Amino acid sequence: DGGITQSPKYLFRKEGQNVTLSCEQNLNHDAMYWYRQDPGQGLRLIYYSQIVNDFQKGDIAEGYSVSREKKESFPLTVTSAQKNPTAFYLCASKERDRVYGYTFGSGTRLTVV
Amino acid sequence: DQQVKQNSPSLSVQEGRISILNCDYTNSMFDYFLWYKKYPAEGPTFLISISSIKDKNEDGRFTVFLNKSAKHLSLHIVPSQPGDSAVYFCAATPSGGSRLTFGEGTQLTVNP
């Protein structure tokens, strides 16, 4: 079955440490996305990538970094520069030229203590 | 600048009645609109969509209405069921669809 996998489901880190969240898809989708969910603020776009080796900043990219070395993988690094990293992070993918057809992962809950 | 806005953080309805969730947008470039349903600690699942050339789209118990002149859309759920209890997100994208912009979400609670 094709799908999108985020791991781990729950992640705890100490303040000041960088942490990388994994997102892997086997849907052969070109485009991949990272969103952050906070209570009362909906889903906000962090970074997105339309094609391998290319990515664009979303609305809240500060304190985050990404890479897109393989079509299937779009890891997100939460750096120590991100002021409020505790949140629920969602990865999504879709075929590049389609308007619809987003597939979301089940998310990673990051807690920084 | 919140380009997609859901002004009601929560809505409570009785089982069997109609649920109406509202969404407003400001960006005239948005051509496609989607509704997602989300449970806690899970990813959103797609419910229904509408393009700007239509004013209504129906799928079973779910109907989305679009009023372009008012930049407003709504999701109607009839009849509401307890299993519909979740957070509902409105999302929009321009032609080309390179990215989705989401609203804040509305928590729907359907009481038995």
PDB file of C-alpha atoms in Angstrom:
ATOM      1  CA  ASP A   1       0.000   0.000   0.000  1.00  0.00           C
ATOM      2  CA  GLY A   2       1.304   3.444  -0.881  1.00  0.00           C
ATOM      3  CA  GLY A   3       1.469   6.065   1.792  1.00  0.00           C
ATOM      4  CA  ILE A   4       3.434   8.647   3.690  1.00  0.00           C
ATOM      5  CA  THR A   5       5.270   7.773   6.898  1.00  0.00           C
ATOM      6  CA  GLN A   6       6.372  10.126   9.615  1.00  0.00           C
ATOM      7  CA  SER A   7       8.591   8.949  12.409  1.00  0.00           C
ATOM      8  CA  PRO A   8       8.715   8.952  15.296  1.00  0.00           C
ATOM      9  CA  LYS A   9       5.171   9.609  16.509  1.00  0.00           C
ATOM     10  CA  TYR A  10       6.411  11.344  19.675  1.00  0.00           C
ATOM     11  CA  LEU A  11       9.768  13.044  20.137  1.00  0.00           C
ATOM     12  CA  PHE A  12      11.287  14.707  23.170  1.00  0.00           C
ATOM     13  CA  ARG A  13      14.336  16.944  23.039  1.00  0.00           C
ATOM     14  CA  LYS A  14      16.176  19.234  25.369  1.00  0.00           C
ATOM     15  CA  GLU A  15      16.163  22.947  24.660  1.00  0.00           C
ATOM     16  CA  GLY A  16      19.096  24.000  22.481  1.00  0.00           C
ATOM     17  CA  GLN A  17      19.365  20.699  20.608  1.00  0.00           C
ATOM     18  CA  ASN A  18      18.663  20.303  16.921  1.00  0.00           C
ATOM     19  CA  VAL A  19      16.257  17.528  15.988  1.00  0.00           C
ATOM     20  CA  THR A  20      15.348  15.996  12.618  1.00  0.00           C
ATOM     21  CA  LEU A  21      11.872  14.739  11.789  1.00  0.00           C
ATOM     22  CA  SER A  22      11.546  12.066   9.152  1.00  0.00           C
ATOM     23  CA  CYS A  23       9.050  11.997   6.276  1.00  0.00           C
ATOM     24  CA  GLU A  24       9.068   9.225   3.659  1.00  0.00           C
ATOM     25  CA  GLN A  25       6.558   8.562   0.874  1.00  0.00           C
ATOM     26  CA  ASN A  26       6.203   5.744  -1.640  1.00  0.00           C
ATOM     27  CA  LEU A  27       3.483   7.410  -3.713  1.00  0.00           C
ATOM     28  CA  ASN A  28       5.915   8.654  -6.360  1.00  0.00           C
ATOM     29  CA  HIS A  29       4.773  12.204  -5.609  1.00  0.00           C
ATOM     30  CA  ASP A  30       6.993  15.049  -6.748  1.00  0.00           C
ATOM     31  CA  ALA A  31       5.816  17.656  -4.241  1.00  0.00           C
ATOM     32  CA  MET A  32       6.271  17.425  -0.483  1.00  0.00           C
ATOM     33  CA  TYR A  33       5.297  19.771   2.334  1.00  0.00           C
ATOM     34  CA  TRP A  34       5.885  20.399   6.028  1.00  0.00           C
ATOM     35  CA  TYR A  35       3.177  21.982   8.174  1.00  0.00           C
ATOM     36  CA  ARG A  36       3.074  22.865  11.830  1.00  0.00           C
ATOM     37  CA  GLN A  37      -0.108  22.741  13.921  1.00  0.00           C
ATOM     38  CA  ASP A  38      -0.582  24.815  17.059  1.00  0.00           C
ATOM     39  CA  PRO A  39      -3.846  25.151  18.984  1.00  0.00           C
ATOM     40  CA  GLY A  40      -6.070  27.839  17.461  1.00  0.00           C
ATOM     41  CA  GLN A  41      -3.683  28.532  14.577  1.00  0.00           C
ATOM     42  CA  GLY A  42      -4.505  25.860  12.083  1.00  0.00           C
ATOM     43  CA  LEU A  43      -1.838  24.357   9.871  1.00  0.00           C
ATOM     44  CA  ARG A  44       0.965  26.697   8.874  1.00  0.00           C
ATOM     45  CA  LEU A  45       3.361  25.944   6.035  1.00  0.00           C
ATOM     46  CA  ILE A  46       7.039  25.675   6.992  1.00  0.00           C
ATOM     47  CA  TYR A  47       8.763  24.494   3.795  1.00  0.00           C
ATOM     48  CA  TYR A  48       7.774  22.809   0.574  1.00  0.00           C
ATOM     49  CA  SER A  49       9.521  21.130  -2.313  1.00  0.00           C
ATOM     50  CA  GLN A  50       8.176  20.705  -5.835  1.00  0.00           C
ATOM     51  CA  ILE A  51      11.062  18.619  -7.106  1.00  0.00           C
ATOM     52  CA  VAL A  52      14.228  16.897  -5.924  1.00  0.00           C
ATOM     53  CA  ASN A  53      17.063  19.250  -4.923  1.00  0.00           C
ATOM     54  CA  ASP A  54      14.750  22.249  -4.785  1.00  0.00           C
ATOM     55  CA  PHE A  55      12.634  23.685  -1.959  1.00  0.00           C
ATOM     56  CA  GLN A  56      10.945  26.943  -0.963  1.00  0.00           C
ATOM     57  CA  LYS A  57      10.250  28.655   2.332  1.00  0.00           C
ATOM     58  CA  GLY A  58       6.684  28.695   3.538  1.00  0.00           C
ATOM     59  CA  ASP A  59       5.132  31.159   5.939  1.00  0.00           C
ATOM     60  CA  ILE A  60       7.089  30.220   9.071  1.00  0.00           C
ATOM     61  CA  ALA A  61      10.480  28.917   7.869  1.00  0.00           C
ATOM     62  CA  GLU A  62      12.633  30.683  10.470  1.00  0.00           C
ATOM     63  CA  GLY A  63      14.436  28.206  12.719  1.00  0.00           C
ATOM     64  CA  TYR A  64      13.854  25.265  10.382  1.00  0.00           C
ATOM     65  CA  SER A  65      15.835  23.640   7.586  1.00  0.00           C
ATOM     66  CA  VAL A  66      15.046  20.941   5.029  1.00  0.00           C
ATOM     67  CA  SER A  67      16.709  18.874   2.334  1.00  0.00           C
ATOM     68  CA  ARG A  68      15.326  17.022  -0.678  1.00  0.00           C
ATOM     69  CA  GLU A  69      18.057  14.700  -1.921  1.00  0.00           C
ATOM     70  CA  LYS A  70      15.656  11.905  -2.835  1.00  0.00           C
ATOM     71  CA  LYS A  71      12.150  11.995  -4.249  1.00  0.00           C
ATOM     72  CA  GLU A  72      10.813   9.823  -1.430  1.00  0.00           C
ATOM     73  CA  SER A  73      12.279  11.748   1.479  1.00  0.00           C
ATOM     74  CA  PHE A  74      11.861  15.269   2.876  1.00  0.00           C
ATOM     75  CA  PRO A  75      13.393  15.512   6.377  1.00  0.00           C
ATOM     76  CA  LEU A  76      12.788  18.592   8.525  1.00  0.00           C
ATOM     77  CA  THR A  77      15.376  19.818  11.019  1.00  0.00           C
ATOM     78  CA  VAL A  78      14.147  21.918  13.909  1.00  0.00           C
ATOM     79  CA  THR A  79      17.130  23.985  14.949  1.00  0.00           C
ATOM     80  CA  SER A  80      17.922  25.644  18.258  1.00  0.00           C
ATOM     81  CA  ALA A  81      17.027  28.963  16.580  1.00  0.00           C
ATOM     82  CA  GLN A  82      13.341  28.020  16.518  1.00  0.00           C
ATOM     83  CA  LYS A  83      11.901  29.883  19.510  1.00  0.00           C
ATOM     84  CA  ASN A  84       8.807  27.745  20.129  1.00  0.00           C
ATOM     85  CA  PRO A  85       9.499  24.301  18.670  1.00  0.00           C
ATOM     86  CA  THR A  86       6.968  22.344  20.700  1.00  0.00           C
ATOM     87  CA  ALA A  87       4.167  21.538  18.243  1.00  0.00           C
ATOM     88  CA  PHE A  88       2.555  18.873  16.107  1.00  0.00           C
ATOM     89  CA  TYR A  89       4.322  18.531  12.738  1.00  0.00           C
ATOM     90  CA  LEU A  90       2.633  17.198   9.617  1.00  0.00           C
ATOM     91  CA  CYS A  91       4.196  16.125   6.347  1.00  0.00           C
ATOM     92  CA  ALA A  92       2.219  15.917   3.097  1.00  0.00           C
ATOM     93  CA  SER A  93       2.822  15.039  -0.531  1.00  0.00           C
ATOM     94  CA  LYS A  94       1.056  15.267  -3.871  1.00  0.00           C
ATOM     95  CA  GLU A  95       1.650  15.002  -7.585  1.00  0.00           C
ATOM     96  CA  ARG A  96       3.197  18.282  -8.650  1.00  0.00           C
ATOM     97  CA  ASP A  97       0.732  19.351 -11.339  1.00  0.00           C
ATOM     98  CA  ARG A  98      -2.444  18.352  -9.542  1.00  0.00           C
ATOM     99  CA  VAL A  99      -4.484  20.840  -7.556  1.00  0.00           C
ATOM    100  CA  TYR A 100      -5.999  18.193  -5.325  1.00  0.00           C
ATOM    101  CA  GLY A 101      -4.685  14.895  -4.062  1.00  0.00           C
ATOM    102  CA  TYR A 102      -2.708  15.862  -0.983  1.00  0.00           C
ATOM    103  CA  THR A 103      -1.792  12.903   1.219  1.00  0.00           C
ATOM    104  CA  PHE A 104      -0.882  13.634   4.819  1.00  0.00           C
ATOM    105  CA  GLY A 105       1.209  11.644   7.232  1.00  0.00           C
ATOM    106  CA  SER A 106       0.019  10.888  10.746  1.00  0.00           C
ATOM    107  CA  GLY A 107       2.263  13.520  12.287  1.00  0.00           C
ATOM    108  CA  THR A 108       5.055  13.862  14.849  1.00  0.00           C
ATOM    109  CA  ARG A 109       4.463  15.474  18.218  1.00  0.00           C
ATOM    110  CA  LEU A 110       7.675  17.273  19.221  1.00  0.00           C
ATOM    111  CA  THR A 111       8.088  18.375  22.811  1.00  0.00           C
ATOM    112  CA  VAL A 112      11.088  20.447  23.804  1.00  0.00           C
ATOM    113  CA  VAL A 113      11.849  20.582  27.521  1.00  0.00           C
TER     114      VAL A 113
ATOM    115  CA  ASP B   1      -2.037  38.123   7.316  1.00  0.00           C
ATOM    116  CA  GLN B   2      -4.599  35.344   7.727  1.00  0.00           C
ATOM    117  CA  GLN B   3      -5.796  34.681   4.176  1.00  0.00           C
ATOM    118  CA  VAL B   4      -8.197  31.907   5.181  1.00  0.00           C
ATOM    119  CA  LYS B   5     -10.238  32.436   8.298  1.00  0.00           C
ATOM    120  CA  GLN B   6     -12.580  30.212  10.254  1.00  0.00           C
ATOM    121  CA  ASN B   7     -14.142  32.488  12.854  1.00  0.00           C
ATOM    122  CA  SER B   8     -15.827  29.828  14.957  1.00  0.00           C
ATOM    123  CA  PRO B   9     -13.343  27.825  17.037  1.00  0.00           C
ATOM    124  CA  SER B  10     -16.074  25.395  18.063  1.00  0.00           C
ATOM    125  CA  LEU B  11     -19.574  24.224  17.158  1.00  0.00           C
ATOM    126  CA  SER B  12     -21.874  21.867  19.027  1.00  0.00           C
ATOM    127  CA  VAL B  13     -24.932  20.237  17.414  1.00  0.00           C
ATOM    128  CA  GLN B  14     -27.362  17.432  18.192  1.00  0.00           C
ATOM    129  CA  GLU B  15     -27.183  14.151  16.342  1.00  0.00           C
ATOM    130  CA  GLY B  16     -29.429  14.198  13.274  1.00  0.00           C
ATOM    131  CA  ARG B  17     -29.395  17.977  12.913  1.00  0.00           C
ATOM    132  CA  ILE B  18     -27.455  20.051  10.396  1.00  0.00           C
ATOM    133  CA  SER B  19     -23.901  21.226  11.056  1.00  0.00           C
ATOM    134  CA  ILE B  20     -22.792  24.370   9.218  1.00  0.00           C
ATOM    135  CA  LEU B  21     -19.120  25.288   9.268  1.00  0.00           C
ATOM    136  CA  ASN B  22     -18.041  28.593   7.778  1.00  0.00           C
ATOM    137  CA  CYS B  23     -14.864  29.876   6.139  1.00  0.00           C
ATOM    138  CA  ASP B  24     -13.855  33.251   4.719  1.00  0.00           C
ATOM    139  CA  TYR B  25     -10.913  34.094   2.501  1.00  0.00           C
ATOM    140  CA  THR B  26      -9.247  37.293   1.356  1.00  0.00           C
ATOM    141  CA  ASN B  27      -7.003  36.240  -1.538  1.00  0.00           C
ATOM    142  CA  SER B  28      -8.747  36.661  -4.909  1.00  0.00           C
ATOM    143  CA  MET B  29      -6.210  34.334  -6.484  1.00  0.00           C
ATOM    144  CA  PHE B  30      -7.656  31.315  -4.684  1.00  0.00           C
ATOM    145  CA  ASP B  31      -9.472  29.128  -7.205  1.00  0.00           C
ATOM    146  CA  TYR B  32      -9.859  25.842  -5.375  1.00  0.00           C
ATOM    147  CA  PHE B  33     -11.175  25.174  -1.906  1.00  0.00           C
ATOM    148  CA  LEU B  34     -10.976  22.047   0.197  1.00  0.00           C
ATOM    149  CA  TRP B  35     -12.337  20.803   3.497  1.00  0.00           C
ATOM    150  CA  TYR B  36     -10.380  18.419   5.702  1.00  0.00           C
ATOM    151  CA  LYS B  37     -11.369  16.523   8.821  1.00  0.00           C
ATOM    152  CA  LYS B  38      -8.813  15.902  11.533  1.00  0.00           C
ATOM    153  CA  TYR B  39      -8.704  13.819  14.685  1.00  0.00           C
ATOM    154  CA  PRO B  40      -6.165  14.528  17.466  1.00  0.00           C
ATOM    155  CA  ALA B  41      -2.651  13.220  16.812  1.00  0.00           C
ATOM    156  CA  GLU B  42      -3.548  12.191  13.244  1.00  0.00           C
ATOM    157  CA  GLY B  43      -3.106  13.716   9.810  1.00  0.00           C
ATOM    158  CA  PRO B  44      -6.027  15.500   8.109  1.00  0.00           C
ATOM    159  CA  THR B  45      -8.209  13.492   5.755  1.00  0.00           C
ATOM    160  CA  PHE B  46      -9.787  15.019   2.678  1.00  0.00           C
ATOM    161  CA  LEU B  47     -13.566  15.479   2.752  1.00  0.00           C
ATOM    162  CA  ILE B  48     -14.790  17.520  -0.182  1.00  0.00           C
ATOM    163  CA  SER B  49     -13.631  20.241  -2.546  1.00  0.00           C
ATOM    164  CA  ILE B  50     -15.009  22.903  -4.865  1.00  0.00           C
ATOM    165  CA  SER B  51     -13.554  24.981  -7.673  1.00  0.00           C
ATOM    166  CA  SER B  52     -14.365  28.632  -8.218  1.00  0.00           C
ATOM    167  CA  ILE B  53     -16.408  27.897 -11.335  1.00  0.00           C
ATOM    168  CA  LYS B  54     -19.028  26.170  -9.183  1.00  0.00           C
ATOM    169  CA  ASP B  55     -21.173  27.375  -6.319  1.00  0.00           C
ATOM    170  CA  LYS B  56     -22.092  24.002  -4.873  1.00  0.00           C
ATOM    171  CA  ASN B  57     -20.637  20.524  -4.610  1.00  0.00           C
ATOM    172  CA  GLU B  58     -22.321  17.604  -2.905  1.00  0.00           C
ATOM    173  CA  ASP B  59     -21.000  14.248  -1.712  1.00  0.00           C
ATOM    174  CA  GLY B  60     -23.374  12.177   0.370  1.00  0.00           C
ATOM    175  CA  ARG B  61     -24.043  13.952   3.665  1.00  0.00           C
ATOM    176  CA  PHE B  62     -21.520  16.689   2.864  1.00  0.00           C
ATOM    177  CA  THR B  63     -22.224  19.785   0.755  1.00  0.00           C
ATOM    178  CA  VAL B  64     -19.910  22.716   0.194  1.00  0.00           C
ATOM    179  CA  PHE B  65     -21.261  26.090  -0.928  1.00  0.00           C
ATOM    180  CA  LEU B  66     -19.095  28.825  -2.410  1.00  0.00           C
ATOM    181  CA  ASN B  67     -20.044  32.510  -2.626  1.00  0.00           C
ATOM    182  CA  LYS B  68     -17.247  34.107  -4.630  1.00  0.00           C
ATOM    183  CA  SER B  69     -18.518  37.658  -4.380  1.00  0.00           C
ATOM    184  CA  ALA B  70     -18.539  37.394  -0.583  1.00  0.00           C
ATOM    185  CA  LYS B  71     -15.344  35.308  -0.505  1.00  0.00           C
ATOM    186  CA  HIS B  72     -17.154  32.858   1.712  1.00  0.00           C
ATOM    187  CA  LEU B  73     -17.667  29.134   1.752  1.00  0.00           C
ATOM    188  CA  SER B  74     -19.514  26.801   4.034  1.00  0.00           C
ATOM    189  CA  LEU B  75     -19.656  23.077   4.712  1.00  0.00           C
ATOM    190  CA  HIS B  76     -23.025  21.532   5.517  1.00  0.00           C
ATOM    191  CA  ILE B  77     -23.247  18.120   7.142  1.00  0.00           C
ATOM    192  CA  VAL B  78     -26.718  16.557   7.135  1.00  0.00           C
ATOM    193  CA  PRO B  79     -27.592  14.600   9.172  1.00  0.00           C
ATOM    194  CA  SER B  80     -24.801  15.048  11.698  1.00  0.00           C
ATOM    195  CA  GLN B  81     -23.511  11.922  13.415  1.00  0.00           C
ATOM    196  CA  PRO B  82     -21.390  11.499  16.581  1.00  0.00           C
ATOM    197  CA  GLY B  83     -18.578  10.119  14.411  1.00  0.00           C
ATOM    198  CA  ASP B  84     -18.408  13.503  12.681  1.00  0.00           C
ATOM    199  CA  SER B  85     -16.940  15.012  15.856  1.00  0.00           C
ATOM    200  CA  ALA B  86     -13.496  16.286  14.842  1.00  0.00           C
ATOM    201  CA  VAL B  87     -11.674  19.455  13.852  1.00  0.00           C
ATOM    202  CA  TYR B  88     -12.604  20.685  10.376  1.00  0.00           C
ATOM    203  CA  PHE B  89     -10.142  22.731   8.351  1.00  0.00           C
ATOM    204  CA  CYS B  90     -10.930  24.878   5.359  1.00  0.00           C
ATOM    205  CA  ALA B  91      -8.067  25.231   2.851  1.00  0.00           C
ATOM    206  CA  ALA B  92      -7.536  27.163  -0.379  1.00  0.00           C
ATOM    207  CA  THR B  93      -5.107  27.163  -3.259  1.00  0.00           C
ATOM    208  CA  PRO B  94      -4.653  29.174  -6.454  1.00  0.00           C
ATOM    209  CA  SER B  95      -4.627  27.691  -9.952  1.00  0.00           C
ATOM    210  CA  GLY B  96      -1.484  25.641 -10.303  1.00  0.00           C
ATOM    211  CA  GLY B  97      -1.994  24.510  -6.724  1.00  0.00           C
ATOM    212  CA  SER B  98       1.564  24.722  -5.518  1.00  0.00           C
ATOM    213  CA  ARG B  99       0.550  25.118  -1.878  1.00  0.00           C
ATOM    214  CA  LEU B 100      -2.455  24.978   0.429  1.00  0.00           C
ATOM    215  CA  THR B 101      -3.360  27.740   2.865  1.00  0.00           C
ATOM    216  CA  PHE B 102      -5.389  26.552   5.853  1.00  0.00           C
ATOM    217  CA  GLY B 103      -7.812  28.224   8.213  1.00  0.00           C
ATOM    218  CA  GLU B 104      -7.572  27.881  11.977  1.00  0.00           C
ATOM    219  CA  GLY B 105     -10.034  25.017  12.178  1.00  0.00           C
ATOM    220  CA  THR B 106     -13.419  24.506  13.850  1.00  0.00           C
ATOM    221  CA  GLN B 107     -13.959  21.830  16.499  1.00  0.00           C
ATOM    222  CA  LEU B 108     -17.294  20.144  15.749  1.00  0.00           C
ATOM    223  CA  THR B 109     -18.964  18.168  18.515  1.00  0.00           C
ATOM    224  CA  VAL B 110     -22.036  16.114  17.648  1.00  0.00           C
ATOM    225  CA  ASN B 111     -23.957  15.096  20.755  1.00  0.00           C
ATOM    226  CA  PRO B 112     -25.956  11.838  20.793  1.00  0.00           C
TER     227      PRO B 112
END
